[in-house]
Amino acid sequence: MDYRLPCKNMKDIAYGGGIREILSRADELQRSGRDILHLEIGRPDFDSPGPAKRAAMRALESGDVHYTDMAGTFELRSEVAAKYSRDAGLDVDPGRELLITGGAIEALSTVFLTLLSPGDEVVVPAPYFPPYEDIIMMAGGVPLRVPCTMENGFRPQPGDIEKVVTPRTRAILINSPNNPTGATLKADEISGIADIARKHDLLVVSDECYEKFTYETDSPHIYMASLPGMRERTFTVSAASKTFSMTGWRVGWLMFPAQTRQYIMKSHQSIATCANSFAQAGVAEALRSCQADVDRMIGEYKRRRDLMIEMLSGIEGVTVPVPSGAFYVFPSIKGLGVPSFEFCTRLLEEEGVSTVPGQPFGAPDGYFRATYCRPADEIREALARLASFAARL
Ligand code: PLP
């Protein structure tokens, strides 16, 4: 049988791109009895808020076990709309401008399947969340990578974005706060990117999954859709996953211009039909009543970030910009003189600390990603081991 795989749109996509190999090796070592410290997966370690769990259980008990409206329950869409009104001053119509999805990843897939024709280009600042390029290519599009440098705090510069735009460019993808660098765009950078979108008549896909994870009180999250003239060209992606520590619930959302709704709905129907019914009830409750849980978790993340930065800064050969958002650090190890893959592999094999090299995120050699969504004592132990490993190099 000739399966003719991979199909044309998949042929340049590498599964996992190196992350999977590290993860499976970490799991293998752990199964063999080794004590492994996991700084590789961006999976919050807190329990989901109690009121959200109880609301989901009530929904399940009361027979809320069927398809919901394809766009999501009106209850949840209304809570998401209220959230954008509170946080961004946006007046969002839950009937025409919101879709509830199976996590942020489904929102991203839905949006690119809807927007791209074969050969359409999407500007993707790098380092980036690895599925971006994959989704764009699966939708037949072409990612245009814009490298961001550590000197600019890994923030995409509007001038660099404009340089790669061509007549085939359809959209700019931004992710602030960023996975894997923790960088957050400054106000003038966001408005510079918005200017380019308006000037070249481009759409913007803004992945704001980490919108609540900002640590500098003088620079709260800026919603791309709230900038003048941007609402009609912005597709905002977000989720309950990180904000409420609900990654396993698989609930996210997409805010879009009302004119695109019928096409967005077609893609979503084919991908997911609707998000999980009782999980939507839990997320509605989280948005309604669990802000104090979010504040508590963000406070703890900030303490862990400060601990991680303090310990990493003391290691010779490691340079680390202070991330202002998300829950990752992206240090340079150029001063240690080993390639990133070797660094991460040996750190795992010799010290039992699991991290990810920078290349799968579209970064050049010389960086790695570590997450601080682990308890402080684990972070302390992991970085002590990392320091003794670095000293041996
Ligand atoms: N976007 C970014 C930037 C992410 O880091 C992640 C998950 O790590 C996602 C989207 C996917 O989120 P979800 O679990 O809600 O699908």
CSV table of C-alpha atoms and ligand atoms in Angstrom, one decimal:
chain,number,residue,atom,x,y,z
A,1,MET,CA,0.0,0.0,0.0
A,2,ASP,CA,1.4,3.4,-0.9
A,3,TYR,CA,0.2,5.9,1.7
A,4,ARG,CA,1.9,8.8,0.0
A,5,LEU,CA,3.0,10.3,3.3
A,6,PRO,CA,3.8,12.9,4.3
A,7,CYS,CA,1.2,14.9,2.3
A,8,LYS,CA,2.3,18.0,0.6
A,9,ASN,CA,1.4,20.4,3.5
A,10,MET,CA,3.1,18.2,6.1
A,11,LYS,CA,6.3,17.4,4.4
A,12,ASP,CA,8.4,20.1,6.1
A,13,ILE,CA,7.0,19.5,9.6
A,14,ALA,CA,9.3,17.7,12.0
A,15,TYR,CA,7.3,16.1,14.9
A,16,GLY,CA,8.5,17.4,18.2
A,17,GLY,CA,11.7,18.9,16.7
A,18,GLY,CA,13.9,17.7,19.6
A,19,ILE,CA,11.6,18.4,22.5
A,20,ARG,CA,10.0,14.9,22.3
A,21,GLU,CA,13.4,13.2,22.4
A,22,ILE,CA,14.3,15.0,25.6
A,23,LEU,CA,10.9,14.3,27.2
A,24,SER,CA,10.9,10.6,26.4
A,25,ARG,CA,14.5,10.3,27.7
A,26,ALA,CA,13.5,12.1,30.9
A,27,ASP,CA,10.6,9.7,31.4
A,28,GLU,CA,12.7,6.7,30.6
A,29,LEU,CA,15.3,7.8,33.3
A,30,GLN,CA,12.5,8.4,35.8
A,31,ARG,CA,11.0,4.9,35.2
A,32,SER,CA,14.5,3.5,35.8
A,33,GLY,CA,14.4,5.0,39.3
A,34,ARG,CA,16.4,8.2,38.7
A,35,ASP,CA,15.3,11.4,40.5
A,36,ILE,CA,14.4,13.7,37.6
A,37,LEU,CA,13.6,17.4,38.0
A,38,HIS,CA,11.3,18.6,35.3
A,39,LEU,CA,11.9,22.1,34.0
A,40,GLU,CA,10.8,21.3,30.5
A,41,ILE,CA,7.0,21.3,30.3
A,42,GLY,CA,5.0,24.5,30.5
A,43,ARG,CA,2.3,22.9,32.7
A,44,PRO,CA,1.2,24.8,35.8
A,45,ASP,CA,1.6,22.8,38.9
A,46,PHE,CA,-1.3,24.3,40.9
A,47,ASP,CA,-4.7,22.5,41.2
A,48,SER,CA,-7.6,24.1,39.3
A,49,PRO,CA,-9.7,26.5,41.4
A,50,GLY,CA,-12.2,24.7,43.7
A,51,PRO,CA,-15.4,26.6,42.5
A,52,ALA,CA,-14.6,25.7,38.9
A,53,LYS,CA,-14.2,22.0,39.7
A,54,ARG,CA,-17.5,22.1,41.7
A,55,ALA,CA,-19.3,23.9,38.8
A,56,ALA,CA,-18.1,21.3,36.3
A,57,MET,CA,-19.2,18.4,38.6
A,58,ARG,CA,-22.6,20.0,39.1
A,59,ALA,CA,-23.0,20.3,35.3
A,60,LEU,CA,-22.0,16.7,34.9
A,61,GLU,CA,-24.3,15.5,37.6
A,62,SER,CA,-27.2,17.4,36.2
A,63,GLY,CA,-26.9,15.8,32.8
A,64,ASP,CA,-25.0,18.5,31.0
A,65,VAL,CA,-23.4,15.8,28.8
A,66,HIS,CA,-24.4,16.8,25.3
A,67,TYR,CA,-23.1,18.9,22.4
A,68,THR,CA,-23.3,22.6,23.3
A,69,ASP,CA,-23.9,25.4,20.8
A,70,MET,CA,-21.1,25.0,18.3
A,71,ALA,CA,-19.7,28.4,19.3
A,72,GLY,CA,-19.8,27.4,23.0
A,73,THR,CA,-22.4,27.9,25.7
A,74,PHE,CA,-23.8,31.4,25.8
A,75,GLU,CA,-23.0,31.4,29.5
A,76,LEU,CA,-19.3,31.0,28.9
A,77,ARG,CA,-19.2,33.4,25.9
A,78,SER,CA,-20.9,36.0,28.1
A,79,GLU,CA,-18.3,35.5,30.8
A,80,VAL,CA,-15.5,35.9,28.2
A,81,ALA,CA,-17.1,39.0,26.8
A,82,ALA,CA,-17.4,40.4,30.4
A,83,LYS,CA,-13.7,39.6,30.9
A,84,TYR,CA,-12.7,41.7,27.8
A,85,SER,CA,-14.9,44.5,29.0
A,86,ARG,CA,-13.2,44.5,32.4
A,87,ASP,CA,-9.6,43.9,31.3
A,88,ALA,CA,-9.4,45.7,27.9
A,89,GLY,CA,-12.4,48.1,27.9
A,90,LEU,CA,-13.7,46.2,24.8
A,91,ASP,CA,-17.4,45.8,24.0
A,92,VAL,CA,-17.6,42.3,22.7
A,93,ASP,CA,-20.8,40.7,21.3
A,94,PRO,CA,-20.9,37.1,22.6
A,95,GLY,CA,-23.3,36.2,19.9
A,96,ARG,CA,-21.2,37.3,16.9
A,97,GLU,CA,-17.5,37.8,17.9
A,98,LEU,CA,-16.6,34.9,20.2
A,99,LEU,CA,-15.9,31.2,19.8
A,100,ILE,CA,-15.1,28.7,22.6
A,101,THR,CA,-12.5,26.2,21.5
A,102,GLY,CA,-10.7,23.1,22.6
A,103,GLY,CA,-7.8,25.1,24.2
A,104,ALA,CA,-5.8,27.9,22.6
A,105,ILE,CA,-4.3,25.4,20.2
A,106,GLU,CA,-7.7,24.8,18.5
A,107,ALA,CA,-8.3,28.5,18.3
A,108,LEU,CA,-4.9,28.8,16.4
A,109,SER,CA,-5.7,25.9,14.1
A,110,THR,CA,-9.2,27.3,13.4
A,111,VAL,CA,-7.9,30.8,12.6
A,112,PHE,CA,-5.2,29.7,10.2
A,113,LEU,CA,-7.4,27.1,8.4
A,114,THR,CA,-9.9,29.9,7.9
A,115,LEU,CA,-7.5,32.7,6.8
A,116,LEU,CA,-4.9,31.1,4.7
A,117,SER,CA,-4.9,30.2,1.0
A,118,PRO,CA,-2.0,28.1,-0.4
A,119,GLY,CA,1.1,30.3,-0.4
A,120,ASP,CA,-0.1,33.0,1.9
A,121,GLU,CA,2.6,34.2,4.2
A,122,VAL,CA,2.4,34.8,8.0
A,123,VAL,CA,5.1,36.7,9.8
A,124,VAL,CA,6.2,34.7,12.8
A,125,PRO,CA,8.7,36.3,15.3
A,126,ALA,CA,11.2,33.8,16.6
A,127,PRO,CA,11.7,32.3,19.2
A,128,TYR,CA,8.1,31.1,19.1
A,129,PHE,CA,5.7,28.4,20.4
A,130,PRO,CA,6.7,25.5,18.1
A,131,PRO,CA,3.2,24.6,16.8
A,132,TYR,CA,2.8,28.0,15.1
A,133,GLU,CA,4.9,27.1,12.0
A,134,ASP,CA,3.4,23.6,11.9
A,135,ILE,CA,-0.2,24.9,11.9
A,136,ILE,CA,0.6,27.6,9.3
A,137,MET,CA,2.2,25.0,7.0
A,138,MET,CA,-0.6,22.4,7.5
A,139,ALA,CA,-3.0,25.2,6.4
A,140,GLY,CA,-0.9,25.6,3.2
A,141,GLY,CA,0.7,28.9,4.4
A,142,VAL,CA,4.3,29.9,4.5
A,143,PRO,CA,5.8,31.2,7.8
A,144,LEU,CA,8.2,34.2,7.5
A,145,ARG,CA,10.5,34.0,10.5
A,146,VAL,CA,11.7,37.2,12.1
A,147,PRO,CA,14.6,36.5,14.5
A,148,CYS,CA,14.4,38.4,17.8
A,149,THR,CA,17.7,39.0,19.6
A,150,MET,CA,18.6,38.8,23.3
A,151,GLU,CA,19.9,42.4,23.0
A,152,ASN,CA,16.3,43.5,22.3
A,153,GLY,CA,15.0,41.4,25.1
A,154,PHE,CA,13.7,38.9,22.5
A,155,ARG,CA,11.0,41.4,21.6
A,156,PRO,CA,10.1,41.6,17.9
A,157,GLN,CA,11.0,45.0,16.5
A,158,PRO,CA,8.4,46.6,14.1
A,159,GLY,CA,11.1,47.6,11.6
A,160,ASP,CA,12.3,44.0,11.4
A,161,ILE,CA,8.7,42.8,10.8
A,162,GLU,CA,8.1,45.3,8.1
A,163,LYS,CA,11.3,44.3,6.2
A,164,VAL,CA,9.9,40.8,5.5
A,165,VAL,CA,6.4,41.8,4.4
A,166,THR,CA,5.7,41.0,0.7
A,167,PRO,CA,2.5,41.3,-1.4
A,168,ARG,CA,1.8,37.6,-0.4
A,169,THR,CA,1.8,38.4,3.3
A,170,ARG,CA,-1.6,37.9,4.9
A,171,ALA,CA,-1.0,38.2,8.7
A,172,ILE,CA,1.4,38.9,11.5
A,173,LEU,CA,1.4,36.5,14.5
A,174,ILE,CA,2.4,37.9,17.8
A,175,ASN,CA,2.7,36.2,21.2
A,176,SER,CA,3.1,38.5,24.2
A,177,PRO,CA,3.9,37.4,26.9
A,178,ASN,CA,6.0,35.0,24.9
A,179,ASN,CA,6.7,31.3,25.1
A,180,PRO,CA,9.6,30.5,25.3
A,181,THR,CA,11.3,33.8,26.2
A,182,GLY,CA,8.9,35.4,28.7
A,183,ALA,CA,9.3,38.7,26.7
A,184,THR,CA,6.4,41.1,26.7
A,185,LEU,CA,6.0,43.7,24.0
A,186,LYS,CA,6.3,47.4,25.1
A,187,ALA,CA,3.5,49.8,24.2
A,188,ASP,CA,5.5,51.5,21.4
A,189,GLU,CA,6.4,48.1,19.9
A,190,ILE,CA,2.7,46.9,19.9
A,191,SER,CA,1.6,50.1,18.4
A,192,GLY,CA,4.4,49.9,15.8
A,193,ILE,CA,3.3,46.5,14.8
A,194,ALA,CA,-0.3,47.7,14.6
A,195,ASP,CA,0.8,50.5,12.3
A,196,ILE,CA,2.4,48.0,9.9
A,197,ALA,CA,-0.7,45.9,9.9
A,198,ARG,CA,-2.8,48.9,9.0
A,199,LYS,CA,-0.3,50.3,6.5
A,200,HIS,CA,0.0,46.9,4.6
A,201,ASP,CA,-3.6,45.9,5.2
A,202,LEU,CA,-2.6,42.8,7.2
A,203,LEU,CA,-4.5,40.7,9.8
A,204,VAL,CA,-3.0,40.1,13.2
A,205,VAL,CA,-3.3,36.9,15.1
A,206,SER,CA,-2.5,37.7,18.7
A,207,ASP,CA,-1.9,34.7,21.0
A,208,GLU,CA,-2.5,36.1,24.5
A,209,CYS,CA,-2.6,32.8,26.5
A,210,TYR,CA,-0.2,34.4,29.1
A,211,GLU,CA,-2.1,37.7,29.3
A,212,LYS,CA,-2.4,37.4,33.1
A,213,PHE,CA,1.3,36.5,33.6
A,214,THR,CA,2.9,39.9,33.7
A,215,TYR,CA,5.2,40.8,36.5
A,216,GLU,CA,6.1,44.5,36.1
A,217,THR,CA,3.3,46.6,37.7
A,218,ASP,CA,4.1,49.5,35.4
A,219,SER,CA,3.5,47.6,32.2
A,220,PRO,CA,0.2,45.6,32.4
A,221,HIS,CA,-0.8,43.5,29.4
A,222,ILE,CA,-1.8,45.4,26.2
A,223,TYR,CA,-4.6,43.9,24.2
A,224,MET,CA,-3.8,44.2,20.4
A,225,ALA,CA,-7.6,44.4,19.7
A,226,SER,CA,-7.9,47.4,21.9
A,227,LEU,CA,-5.6,49.6,19.8
A,228,PRO,CA,-7.2,52.1,17.4
A,229,GLY,CA,-8.4,50.5,14.2
A,230,MET,CA,-7.2,47.0,15.2
A,231,ARG,CA,-10.4,45.3,16.3
A,232,GLU,CA,-11.5,44.7,12.7
A,233,ARG,CA,-8.2,43.0,11.8
A,234,THR,CA,-7.3,41.2,15.0
A,235,PHE,CA,-7.9,37.5,15.9
A,236,THR,CA,-7.3,37.2,19.7
A,237,VAL,CA,-6.5,33.7,21.0
A,238,SER,CA,-6.6,32.9,24.7
A,239,ALA,CA,-7.5,30.1,27.1
A,240,ALA,CA,-8.3,29.1,30.7
A,241,SER,CA,-5.4,26.6,30.5
A,242,LYS,CA,-2.5,28.7,32.0
A,243,THR,CA,-4.5,31.5,33.7
A,244,PHE,CA,-6.5,29.2,35.9
A,245,SER,CA,-4.2,26.1,35.9
A,246,MET,CA,-6.7,24.2,33.8
A,247,THR,CA,-4.5,22.8,31.0
A,248,GLY,CA,-6.3,19.4,31.0
A,249,TRP,CA,-9.8,20.9,30.7
A,250,ARG,CA,-9.1,21.9,27.1
A,251,VAL,CA,-11.0,25.2,27.0
A,252,GLY,CA,-9.9,28.3,25.1
A,253,TRP,CA,-11.4,31.0,23.0
A,254,LEU,CA,-11.1,33.1,19.9
A,255,MET,CA,-12.3,36.7,19.5
A,256,PHE,CA,-12.7,37.7,15.9
A,257,PRO,CA,-14.2,40.3,13.6
A,258,ALA,CA,-17.9,39.6,13.2
A,259,GLN,CA,-17.7,39.5,9.4
A,260,THR,CA,-15.5,36.4,9.5
A,261,ARG,CA,-17.8,34.4,11.8
A,262,GLN,CA,-19.4,32.1,9.2
A,263,TYR,CA,-16.0,30.9,8.0
A,264,ILE,CA,-14.5,30.6,11.4
A,265,MET,CA,-17.5,28.4,12.4
A,266,LYS,CA,-16.9,26.2,9.3
A,267,SER,CA,-13.3,25.4,10.4
A,268,HIS,CA,-14.3,24.9,14.0
A,269,GLN,CA,-17.1,22.6,13.1
A,270,SER,CA,-14.7,20.3,11.2
A,271,ILE,CA,-12.0,20.4,13.9
A,272,ALA,CA,-13.9,20.1,17.2
A,273,THR,CA,-17.7,20.7,16.7
A,274,CYS,CA,-17.8,22.2,20.2
A,275,ALA,CA,-15.7,22.3,23.4
A,276,ASN,CA,-16.4,19.9,26.3
A,277,SER,CA,-19.8,20.8,27.8
A,278,PHE,CA,-19.1,20.4,31.5
A,279,ALA,CA,-15.6,21.9,31.2
A,280,GLN,CA,-17.2,25.0,29.8
A,281,ALA,CA,-19.4,25.3,32.9
A,282,GLY,CA,-16.3,25.1,35.1
A,283,VAL,CA,-14.5,27.7,33.1
A,284,ALA,CA,-17.5,30.1,33.2
A,285,GLU,CA,-17.3,29.8,37.0
A,286,ALA,CA,-13.6,30.4,37.0
A,287,LEU,CA,-14.0,33.6,35.0
A,288,ARG,CA,-16.9,34.7,37.3
A,289,SER,CA,-15.4,34.0,40.7
A,290,CYS,CA,-11.8,32.9,40.7
A,291,GLN,CA,-9.7,36.0,40.2
A,292,ALA,CA,-8.3,35.7,43.8
A,293,ASP,CA,-6.9,32.3,42.9
A,294,VAL,CA,-5.2,33.8,39.8
A,295,ASP,CA,-3.7,36.6,41.8
A,296,ARG,CA,-2.3,34.1,44.4
A,297,MET,CA,-0.8,31.9,41.6
A,298,ILE,CA,0.8,34.9,39.8
A,299,GLY,CA,2.3,36.1,43.1
A,300,GLU,CA,3.9,32.7,43.5
A,301,TYR,CA,5.2,32.6,39.9
A,302,LYS,CA,6.8,36.0,40.4
A,303,ARG,CA,8.6,34.7,43.5
A,304,ARG,CA,9.8,31.6,41.6
A,305,ARG,CA,10.9,33.8,38.6
A,306,ASP,CA,13.0,36.0,41.0
A,307,LEU,CA,14.6,32.9,42.5
A,308,MET,CA,15.4,31.4,39.2
A,309,ILE,CA,16.9,34.6,37.9
A,310,GLU,CA,19.0,35.1,41.0
A,311,MET,CA,20.4,31.6,40.9
A,312,LEU,CA,21.0,31.6,37.1
A,313,SER,CA,22.7,35.0,37.2
A,314,GLY,CA,25.3,33.6,39.6
A,315,ILE,CA,26.5,30.9,37.1
A,316,GLU,CA,29.5,31.8,35.1
A,317,GLY,CA,29.0,31.4,31.4
A,318,VAL,CA,25.2,31.8,31.6
A,319,THR,CA,23.5,35.1,30.7
A,320,VAL,CA,19.8,35.6,31.4
A,321,PRO,CA,17.5,38.5,30.5
A,322,VAL,CA,14.8,39.0,33.2
A,323,PRO,CA,11.6,37.8,31.6
A,324,SER,CA,8.7,40.2,32.3
A,325,GLY,CA,5.9,37.6,31.7
A,326,ALA,CA,4.8,34.0,31.1
A,327,PHE,CA,6.6,31.3,33.2
A,328,TYR,CA,9.8,30.6,31.3
A,329,VAL,CA,13.4,31.7,31.2
A,330,PHE,CA,15.5,31.6,28.0
A,331,PRO,CA,19.2,31.9,29.1
A,332,SER,CA,22.2,32.1,26.8
A,333,ILE,CA,24.8,29.5,27.4
A,334,LYS,CA,27.2,30.7,24.8
A,335,GLY,CA,29.8,31.4,27.5
A,336,LEU,CA,29.9,27.7,28.4
A,337,GLY,CA,31.1,26.6,25.0
A,338,VAL,CA,28.8,23.6,24.4
A,339,PRO,CA,26.0,23.4,21.8
A,340,SER,CA,22.5,23.6,23.3
A,341,PHE,CA,21.5,20.0,22.5
A,342,GLU,CA,24.6,18.6,24.2
A,343,PHE,CA,24.1,20.9,27.1
A,344,CYS,CA,20.5,19.8,27.7
A,345,THR,CA,21.2,16.1,27.0
A,346,ARG,CA,24.2,16.0,29.4
A,347,LEU,CA,22.3,18.1,32.0
A,348,LEU,CA,19.6,15.5,32.0
A,349,GLU,CA,21.9,12.4,31.9
A,350,GLU,CA,24.4,13.6,34.4
A,351,GLU,CA,22.3,15.7,36.8
A,352,GLY,CA,18.7,14.6,36.2
A,353,VAL,CA,17.5,18.1,35.2
A,354,SER,CA,15.3,18.2,32.2
A,355,THR,CA,15.3,21.4,30.0
A,356,VAL,CA,14.7,22.1,26.3
A,357,PRO,CA,17.3,23.4,23.8
A,358,GLY,CA,16.4,26.6,22.0
A,359,GLN,CA,16.4,25.4,18.4
A,360,PRO,CA,12.9,23.8,18.4
A,361,PHE,CA,11.6,27.3,19.2
A,362,GLY,CA,13.3,28.7,16.1
A,363,ALA,CA,16.3,30.1,18.1
A,364,PRO,CA,19.9,29.8,17.0
A,365,ASP,CA,22.3,27.5,18.9
A,366,GLY,CA,23.3,28.7,22.4
A,367,TYR,CA,20.0,28.9,24.3
A,368,PHE,CA,17.8,26.7,26.4
A,369,ARG,CA,14.3,27.0,27.9
A,370,ALA,CA,13.4,26.3,31.5
A,371,THR,CA,10.1,26.8,33.1
A,372,TYR,CA,9.3,27.9,36.7
A,373,CYS,CA,5.9,26.2,36.9
A,374,ARG,CA,7.5,23.9,39.5
A,375,PRO,CA,7.6,24.4,43.3
A,376,ALA,CA,10.4,26.7,44.6
A,377,ASP,CA,12.3,23.9,46.4
A,378,GLU,CA,12.5,21.9,43.1
A,379,ILE,CA,13.7,25.0,41.3
A,380,ARG,CA,16.4,25.6,44.0
A,381,GLU,CA,17.6,22.0,43.7
A,382,ALA,CA,17.5,21.9,39.9
A,383,LEU,CA,19.5,25.1,39.6
A,384,ALA,CA,22.1,23.9,42.2
A,385,ARG,CA,22.6,20.9,40.1
A,386,LEU,CA,22.8,23.0,36.9
A,387,ALA,CA,25.4,25.2,38.6
A,388,SER,CA,27.6,22.2,39.5
A,389,PHE,CA,27.2,20.9,36.0
A,390,ALA,CA,28.2,24.2,34.4
A,391,ALA,CA,31.2,24.4,36.7
A,392,ARG,CA,32.4,21.0,35.3
A,393,LEU,CA,32.2,22.1,31.7
B,1,PLP,N1,0.0,29.3,22.8
B,1,PLP,C1,1.1,29.3,23.6
B,1,PLP,C2,2.0,30.5,23.4
B,1,PLP,C3,1.4,28.3,24.5
B,1,PLP,O1,2.5,28.3,25.2
B,1,PLP,C4,0.5,27.2,24.6
B,1,PLP,C5,0.8,26.1,25.5
B,1,PLP,O2,1.8,25.9,25.9
B,1,PLP,C6,-0.7,27.2,23.8
B,1,PLP,C7,-0.9,28.3,22.9
B,1,PLP,C8,-1.7,26.1,23.8
B,1,PLP,O3,-2.5,26.3,24.9
B,1,PLP,P1,-3.7,25.3,25.2
B,1,PLP,O4,-3.2,24.3,26.2
B,1,PLP,O5,-4.8,26.2,25.8
B,1,PLP,O6,-4.2,24.7,23.9
